[in-house]
Amino acid sequence: MNGNLPGLSPLAARVHGSALALAPVLLLCSTIAFIYEGGINDGVVGGTIGVWSTFALGIGFVGLFRTLEPASPRLMPVLLPVAVIAFTAGAMFNVQAMYLAAYGNDLLTDITEGGAADIAPIGVFAFLPWGLLAPLTFVLTGLLLWRTRTAPKSTAALLVLGGLLFVASRPERIEPLALAADATLILALVPLGWSLATGRHPTPRTASAPA
């Protein structure tokens, strides 16, 4: 339905929705730049655009979760922190990609095998397991949308698939899968972002949605 969203002013809805729609497009641009530079997770331009994509993802998902809270009030306090940590870690991994392009080695390897190896056990936890939370956020959000019926099932399924393709492609740097993951996330998040920006509240289609 049209109108103001719970907890969001019209301006806030436009900001959050626009960010949610823009985020996967930036992610795809980042991947393309990586491929032209040196490969997935290796490049200055790709890393820079990737950082921007994490900013947009964070802003977008905060707005999306605020509108979903009435449908799942007990899960949101858990899922929102997971998403914030996920996209913060995503920014770090993109900076690491810039480090790899500049120095020929990634920061995590330098921490574990280089001059900081004596303190590696603590340094590793700046990156792990937080990098896995981004695809987990996509998958859990897709399942939540499906379960609460707050988005078309096709959109929810695409978001789950995008998360699975993301985790399958990024760590192993499989370029075709990474492109497929980004395209899938575009198909899922752009309609969600548009609905949010235009004030179309994702309300449950049943009288009482499960928490």
PDB file of C-alpha atoms in Angstrom:
ATOM      1  CA  MET A   1       0.000   0.000   0.000  1.00  0.00           C
ATOM      2  CA  ASN A   2       1.093   3.614  -0.466  1.00  0.00           C
ATOM      3  CA  GLY A   3       1.759   6.033   2.345  1.00  0.00           C
ATOM      4  CA  ASN A   4       4.190   6.605   5.154  1.00  0.00           C
ATOM      5  CA  LEU A   5       6.012   3.559   6.451  1.00  0.00           C
ATOM      6  CA  PRO A   6       6.061   2.720  10.170  1.00  0.00           C
ATOM      7  CA  GLY A   7       9.000   4.503  11.780  1.00  0.00           C
ATOM      8  CA  LEU A   8      10.090   6.124   8.494  1.00  0.00           C
ATOM      9  CA  SER A   9       9.372   9.590   7.196  1.00  0.00           C
ATOM     10  CA  PRO A  10       8.853   9.908   3.429  1.00  0.00           C
ATOM     11  CA  LEU A  11      12.369  11.327   3.084  1.00  0.00           C
ATOM     12  CA  ALA A  12      13.896   8.506   5.140  1.00  0.00           C
ATOM     13  CA  ALA A  13      12.032   5.938   3.045  1.00  0.00           C
ATOM     14  CA  ARG A  14      13.447   7.462  -0.141  1.00  0.00           C
ATOM     15  CA  VAL A  15      16.982   7.519   1.269  1.00  0.00           C
ATOM     16  CA  HIS A  16      16.894   3.932   2.549  1.00  0.00           C
ATOM     17  CA  GLY A  17      15.093   2.623  -0.523  1.00  0.00           C
ATOM     18  CA  SER A  18      17.401   4.355  -2.978  1.00  0.00           C
ATOM     19  CA  ALA A  19      20.427   2.979  -1.135  1.00  0.00           C
ATOM     20  CA  LEU A  20      18.974  -0.546  -1.175  1.00  0.00           C
ATOM     21  CA  ALA A  21      18.375  -0.359  -4.927  1.00  0.00           C
ATOM     22  CA  LEU A  22      21.777   1.202  -5.663  1.00  0.00           C
ATOM     23  CA  ALA A  23      23.823  -1.210  -3.528  1.00  0.00           C
ATOM     24  CA  PRO A  24      23.791  -4.293  -5.803  1.00  0.00           C
ATOM     25  CA  VAL A  25      24.465  -2.140  -8.860  1.00  0.00           C
ATOM     26  CA  LEU A  26      27.569  -0.770  -7.141  1.00  0.00           C
ATOM     27  CA  LEU A  27      28.502  -4.332  -6.180  1.00  0.00           C
ATOM     28  CA  LEU A  28      28.324  -5.402  -9.821  1.00  0.00           C
ATOM     29  CA  CYS A  29      30.399  -2.392 -10.900  1.00  0.00           C
ATOM     30  CA  SER A  30      32.959  -3.342  -8.254  1.00  0.00           C
ATOM     31  CA  THR A  31      33.127  -6.920  -9.533  1.00  0.00           C
ATOM     32  CA  ILE A  32      33.574  -5.789 -13.128  1.00  0.00           C
ATOM     33  CA  ALA A  33      36.360  -3.424 -12.052  1.00  0.00           C
ATOM     34  CA  PHE A  34      38.043  -6.241 -10.118  1.00  0.00           C
ATOM     35  CA  ILE A  35      37.957  -8.504 -13.174  1.00  0.00           C
ATOM     36  CA  TYR A  36      39.586  -5.852 -15.351  1.00  0.00           C
ATOM     37  CA  GLU A  37      42.185  -4.988 -12.695  1.00  0.00           C
ATOM     38  CA  GLY A  38      43.502  -8.271 -11.366  1.00  0.00           C
ATOM     39  CA  GLY A  39      40.687 -10.589 -10.382  1.00  0.00           C
ATOM     40  CA  ILE A  40      38.031 -10.826  -7.686  1.00  0.00           C
ATOM     41  CA  ASN A  41      39.115  -9.085  -4.472  1.00  0.00           C
ATOM     42  CA  ASP A  42      42.198  -7.598  -6.152  1.00  0.00           C
ATOM     43  CA  GLY A  43      42.123  -3.976  -7.275  1.00  0.00           C
ATOM     44  CA  VAL A  44      42.001  -0.349  -6.183  1.00  0.00           C
ATOM     45  CA  VAL A  45      39.035   0.778  -8.288  1.00  0.00           C
ATOM     46  CA  GLY A  46      37.067  -2.373  -7.519  1.00  0.00           C
ATOM     47  CA  GLY A  47      37.855  -2.046  -3.822  1.00  0.00           C
ATOM     48  CA  THR A  48      36.821   1.598  -3.739  1.00  0.00           C
ATOM     49  CA  ILE A  49      33.487   0.955  -5.445  1.00  0.00           C
ATOM     50  CA  GLY A  50      33.080  -2.091  -3.200  1.00  0.00           C
ATOM     51  CA  VAL A  51      33.409   0.110  -0.117  1.00  0.00           C
ATOM     52  CA  TRP A  52      30.700   2.367  -1.496  1.00  0.00           C
ATOM     53  CA  SER A  53      28.478  -0.685  -2.049  1.00  0.00           C
ATOM     54  CA  THR A  54      28.829  -1.661   1.626  1.00  0.00           C
ATOM     55  CA  PHE A  55      27.793   1.852   2.667  1.00  0.00           C
ATOM     56  CA  ALA A  56      24.680   1.554   0.486  1.00  0.00           C
ATOM     57  CA  LEU A  57      23.918  -1.959   1.751  1.00  0.00           C
ATOM     58  CA  GLY A  58      24.118  -0.819   5.361  1.00  0.00           C
ATOM     59  CA  ILE A  59      21.844   2.167   4.808  1.00  0.00           C
ATOM     60  CA  GLY A  60      19.414   0.151   2.715  1.00  0.00           C
ATOM     61  CA  PHE A  61      19.079  -2.824   5.040  1.00  0.00           C
ATOM     62  CA  VAL A  62      18.568  -0.630   8.108  1.00  0.00           C
ATOM     63  CA  GLY A  63      15.550   0.914   6.402  1.00  0.00           C
ATOM     64  CA  LEU A  64      14.256  -2.435   5.185  1.00  0.00           C
ATOM     65  CA  PHE A  65      14.520  -3.968   8.644  1.00  0.00           C
ATOM     66  CA  ARG A  66      12.724  -1.022  10.216  1.00  0.00           C
ATOM     67  CA  THR A  67       9.725  -1.694   7.982  1.00  0.00           C
ATOM     68  CA  LEU A  68       9.896  -5.433   8.645  1.00  0.00           C
ATOM     69  CA  GLU A  69      10.002  -5.087  12.426  1.00  0.00           C
ATOM     70  CA  PRO A  70       6.200  -5.196  12.907  1.00  0.00           C
ATOM     71  CA  ALA A  71       6.131  -8.517  11.050  1.00  0.00           C
ATOM     72  CA  SER A  72       9.014 -10.006  13.036  1.00  0.00           C
ATOM     73  CA  PRO A  73       9.665  -7.981  16.203  1.00  0.00           C
ATOM     74  CA  ARG A  74      11.698 -10.653  17.985  1.00  0.00           C
ATOM     75  CA  LEU A  75      14.061 -11.412  15.111  1.00  0.00           C
ATOM     76  CA  MET A  76      14.942  -7.837  14.130  1.00  0.00           C
ATOM     77  CA  PRO A  77      17.095  -7.110  17.224  1.00  0.00           C
ATOM     78  CA  VAL A  78      19.222 -10.096  16.173  1.00  0.00           C
ATOM     79  CA  LEU A  79      19.254  -9.677  12.419  1.00  0.00           C
ATOM     80  CA  LEU A  80      20.001  -5.954  12.375  1.00  0.00           C
ATOM     81  CA  PRO A  81      23.294  -6.227  14.334  1.00  0.00           C
ATOM     82  CA  VAL A  82      24.322  -9.154  12.103  1.00  0.00           C
ATOM     83  CA  ALA A  83      23.758  -6.995   9.023  1.00  0.00           C
ATOM     84  CA  VAL A  84      25.635  -4.002  10.455  1.00  0.00           C
ATOM     85  CA  ILE A  85      28.635  -6.179  11.328  1.00  0.00           C
ATOM     86  CA  ALA A  86      28.423  -7.897   7.933  1.00  0.00           C
ATOM     87  CA  PHE A  87      28.621  -4.736   5.882  1.00  0.00           C
ATOM     88  CA  THR A  88      31.285  -3.211   8.117  1.00  0.00           C
ATOM     89  CA  ALA A  89      33.363  -6.343   7.490  1.00  0.00           C
ATOM     90  CA  GLY A  90      32.576  -6.018   3.794  1.00  0.00           C
ATOM     91  CA  ALA A  91      34.189  -2.593   3.765  1.00  0.00           C
ATOM     92  CA  MET A  92      37.306  -4.060   5.396  1.00  0.00           C
ATOM     93  CA  PHE A  93      37.568  -6.817   2.806  1.00  0.00           C
ATOM     94  CA  ASN A  94      37.331  -4.258   0.012  1.00  0.00           C
ATOM     95  CA  VAL A  95      40.116  -2.221   1.596  1.00  0.00           C
ATOM     96  CA  GLN A  96      42.086  -5.472   1.758  1.00  0.00           C
ATOM     97  CA  ALA A  97      41.552  -5.853  -1.997  1.00  0.00           C
ATOM     98  CA  MET A  98      43.130  -2.422  -2.462  1.00  0.00           C
ATOM     99  CA  TYR A  99      46.022  -3.476  -0.216  1.00  0.00           C
ATOM    100  CA  LEU A 100      46.554  -6.583  -2.346  1.00  0.00           C
ATOM    101  CA  ALA A 101      46.696  -4.519  -5.529  1.00  0.00           C
ATOM    102  CA  ALA A 102      49.144  -2.052  -3.991  1.00  0.00           C
ATOM    103  CA  TYR A 103      51.526  -4.461  -2.234  1.00  0.00           C
ATOM    104  CA  GLY A 104      51.054  -7.808  -3.964  1.00  0.00           C
ATOM    105  CA  ASN A 105      49.811  -9.523  -0.833  1.00  0.00           C
ATOM    106  CA  ASP A 106      46.612  -9.232   1.138  1.00  0.00           C
ATOM    107  CA  LEU A 107      46.557  -7.825   4.632  1.00  0.00           C
ATOM    108  CA  LEU A 108      45.223 -10.994   6.219  1.00  0.00           C
ATOM    109  CA  THR A 109      48.167 -12.995   4.837  1.00  0.00           C
ATOM    110  CA  ASP A 110      50.590 -10.351   6.075  1.00  0.00           C
ATOM    111  CA  ILE A 111      49.044 -10.562   9.526  1.00  0.00           C
ATOM    112  CA  THR A 112      49.200 -14.349   9.711  1.00  0.00           C
ATOM    113  CA  GLU A 113      52.496 -14.960   7.910  1.00  0.00           C
ATOM    114  CA  GLY A 114      54.361 -11.655   7.891  1.00  0.00           C
ATOM    115  CA  GLY A 115      55.903  -9.408  10.503  1.00  0.00           C
ATOM    116  CA  ALA A 116      52.809  -9.476  12.695  1.00  0.00           C
ATOM    117  CA  ALA A 117      52.654 -13.263  12.847  1.00  0.00           C
ATOM    118  CA  ASP A 118      53.420 -13.225  16.569  1.00  0.00           C
ATOM    119  CA  ILE A 119      50.083 -11.529  17.234  1.00  0.00           C
ATOM    120  CA  ALA A 120      48.206 -13.229  14.381  1.00  0.00           C
ATOM    121  CA  PRO A 121      45.682 -15.025  16.600  1.00  0.00           C
ATOM    122  CA  ILE A 122      44.055 -11.714  17.532  1.00  0.00           C
ATOM    123  CA  GLY A 123      44.508 -10.071  14.118  1.00  0.00           C
ATOM    124  CA  VAL A 124      42.601 -12.817  12.330  1.00  0.00           C
ATOM    125  CA  PHE A 125      39.462 -11.927  14.269  1.00  0.00           C
ATOM    126  CA  ALA A 126      39.337  -8.508  12.651  1.00  0.00           C
ATOM    127  CA  PHE A 127      38.292 -10.340   9.474  1.00  0.00           C
ATOM    128  CA  LEU A 128      36.876 -13.730  10.460  1.00  0.00           C
ATOM    129  CA  PRO A 129      34.214 -14.975  10.737  1.00  0.00           C
ATOM    130  CA  TRP A 130      32.605 -11.618   9.970  1.00  0.00           C
ATOM    131  CA  GLY A 131      33.063 -11.980   6.231  1.00  0.00           C
ATOM    132  CA  LEU A 132      30.505 -14.792   6.257  1.00  0.00           C
ATOM    133  CA  LEU A 133      27.824 -12.577   7.759  1.00  0.00           C
ATOM    134  CA  ALA A 134      27.068 -10.715   4.511  1.00  0.00           C
ATOM    135  CA  PRO A 135      25.827 -13.774   2.618  1.00  0.00           C
ATOM    136  CA  LEU A 136      24.160 -14.938   5.839  1.00  0.00           C
ATOM    137  CA  THR A 137      22.294 -11.625   5.984  1.00  0.00           C
ATOM    138  CA  PHE A 138      21.048 -12.051   2.420  1.00  0.00           C
ATOM    139  CA  VAL A 139      19.909 -15.617   3.053  1.00  0.00           C
ATOM    140  CA  LEU A 140      18.208 -14.894   6.384  1.00  0.00           C
ATOM    141  CA  THR A 141      16.476 -11.797   5.015  1.00  0.00           C
ATOM    142  CA  GLY A 142      15.197 -13.758   2.034  1.00  0.00           C
ATOM    143  CA  LEU A 143      13.869 -16.481   4.316  1.00  0.00           C
ATOM    144  CA  LEU A 144      12.245 -13.846   6.525  1.00  0.00           C
ATOM    145  CA  LEU A 145      10.543 -12.211   3.536  1.00  0.00           C
ATOM    146  CA  TRP A 146       9.289 -15.624   2.421  1.00  0.00           C
ATOM    147  CA  ARG A 147       8.118 -16.638   5.906  1.00  0.00           C
ATOM    148  CA  THR A 148       6.294 -13.396   6.673  1.00  0.00           C
ATOM    149  CA  ARG A 149       4.989 -12.978   3.124  1.00  0.00           C
ATOM    150  CA  THR A 150       6.196  -9.395   3.017  1.00  0.00           C
ATOM    151  CA  ALA A 151       7.583  -9.675  -0.518  1.00  0.00           C
ATOM    152  CA  PRO A 152       6.891 -11.824  -3.566  1.00  0.00           C
ATOM    153  CA  LYS A 153       8.256 -15.341  -3.196  1.00  0.00           C
ATOM    154  CA  SER A 154      10.371 -14.820  -6.301  1.00  0.00           C
ATOM    155  CA  THR A 155      12.114 -11.846  -4.689  1.00  0.00           C
ATOM    156  CA  ALA A 156      12.706 -13.748  -1.460  1.00  0.00           C
ATOM    157  CA  ALA A 157      14.085 -16.754  -3.362  1.00  0.00           C
ATOM    158  CA  LEU A 158      16.403 -14.564  -5.437  1.00  0.00           C
ATOM    159  CA  LEU A 159      17.787 -12.969  -2.284  1.00  0.00           C
ATOM    160  CA  VAL A 160      18.526 -16.385  -0.791  1.00  0.00           C
ATOM    161  CA  LEU A 161      20.132 -17.525  -4.049  1.00  0.00           C
ATOM    162  CA  GLY A 162      22.190 -14.343  -4.238  1.00  0.00           C
ATOM    163  CA  GLY A 163      23.552 -14.984  -0.761  1.00  0.00           C
ATOM    164  CA  LEU A 164      24.493 -18.557  -1.625  1.00  0.00           C
ATOM    165  CA  LEU A 165      26.198 -17.509  -4.865  1.00  0.00           C
ATOM    166  CA  PHE A 166      28.002 -14.723  -3.010  1.00  0.00           C
ATOM    167  CA  VAL A 167      29.632 -17.055  -0.505  1.00  0.00           C
ATOM    168  CA  ALA A 168      30.391 -19.613  -3.227  1.00  0.00           C
ATOM    169  CA  SER A 169      32.143 -17.106  -5.480  1.00  0.00           C
ATOM    170  CA  ARG A 170      33.972 -14.484  -3.418  1.00  0.00           C
ATOM    171  CA  PRO A 171      36.368 -16.512  -1.236  1.00  0.00           C
ATOM    172  CA  GLU A 172      37.387 -18.712  -4.197  1.00  0.00           C
ATOM    173  CA  ARG A 173      37.419 -15.723  -6.586  1.00  0.00           C
ATOM    174  CA  ILE A 174      35.264 -17.426  -9.221  1.00  0.00           C
ATOM    175  CA  GLU A 175      34.464 -14.606 -11.635  1.00  0.00           C
ATOM    176  CA  PRO A 176      31.390 -16.031 -13.459  1.00  0.00           C
ATOM    177  CA  LEU A 177      29.759 -16.961 -10.150  1.00  0.00           C
ATOM    178  CA  ALA A 178      30.519 -13.531  -8.703  1.00  0.00           C
ATOM    179  CA  LEU A 179      28.841 -11.859 -11.686  1.00  0.00           C
ATOM    180  CA  ALA A 180      25.879 -14.211 -11.337  1.00  0.00           C
ATOM    181  CA  ALA A 181      25.624 -13.409  -7.619  1.00  0.00           C
ATOM    182  CA  ASP A 182      25.591  -9.665  -8.304  1.00  0.00           C
ATOM    183  CA  ALA A 183      22.988  -9.992 -11.046  1.00  0.00           C
ATOM    184  CA  THR A 184      20.796 -12.100  -8.761  1.00  0.00           C
ATOM    185  CA  LEU A 185      21.066  -9.535  -5.958  1.00  0.00           C
ATOM    186  CA  ILE A 186      20.115  -6.790  -8.411  1.00  0.00           C
ATOM    187  CA  LEU A 187      16.955  -8.717  -9.324  1.00  0.00           C
ATOM    188  CA  ALA A 188      16.133  -9.110  -5.622  1.00  0.00           C
ATOM    189  CA  LEU A 189      17.122  -5.788  -4.071  1.00  0.00           C
ATOM    190  CA  VAL A 190      16.195  -3.254  -6.749  1.00  0.00           C
ATOM    191  CA  PRO A 191      12.447  -4.055  -6.517  1.00  0.00           C
ATOM    192  CA  LEU A 192      12.655  -4.047  -2.702  1.00  0.00           C
ATOM    193  CA  GLY A 193      14.460  -0.705  -2.762  1.00  0.00           C
ATOM    194  CA  TRP A 194      11.946   0.763  -5.203  1.00  0.00           C
ATOM    195  CA  SER A 195       9.029  -0.366  -3.043  1.00  0.00           C
ATOM    196  CA  LEU A 196      10.672   1.162   0.017  1.00  0.00           C
ATOM    197  CA  ALA A 197      11.518   4.441  -1.740  1.00  0.00           C
ATOM    198  CA  THR A 198       7.992   4.837  -3.074  1.00  0.00           C
ATOM    199  CA  GLY A 199       6.339   4.133   0.276  1.00  0.00           C
ATOM    200  CA  ARG A 200       5.000   0.667  -0.448  1.00  0.00           C
ATOM    201  CA  HIS A 201       5.048  -0.941   2.974  1.00  0.00           C
ATOM    202  CA  PRO A 202       5.897  -4.673   3.016  1.00  0.00           C
ATOM    203  CA  THR A 203       2.939  -5.826   5.116  1.00  0.00           C
ATOM    204  CA  PRO A 204       2.244  -9.475   5.906  1.00  0.00           C
ATOM    205  CA  ARG A 205      -0.455 -11.108   3.806  1.00  0.00           C
ATOM    206  CA  THR A 206      -1.832 -13.033   6.746  1.00  0.00           C
ATOM    207  CA  ALA A 207      -3.684 -11.743   9.764  1.00  0.00           C
ATOM    208  CA  SER A 208      -0.852 -12.556  12.133  1.00  0.00           C
ATOM    209  CA  ALA A 209       2.666 -13.005  10.812  1.00  0.00           C
ATOM    210  CA  PRO A 210       5.027 -15.337  12.674  1.00  0.00           C
ATOM    211  CA  ALA A 211       7.693 -13.671  14.755  1.00  0.00           C
TER     212      ALA A 211
END
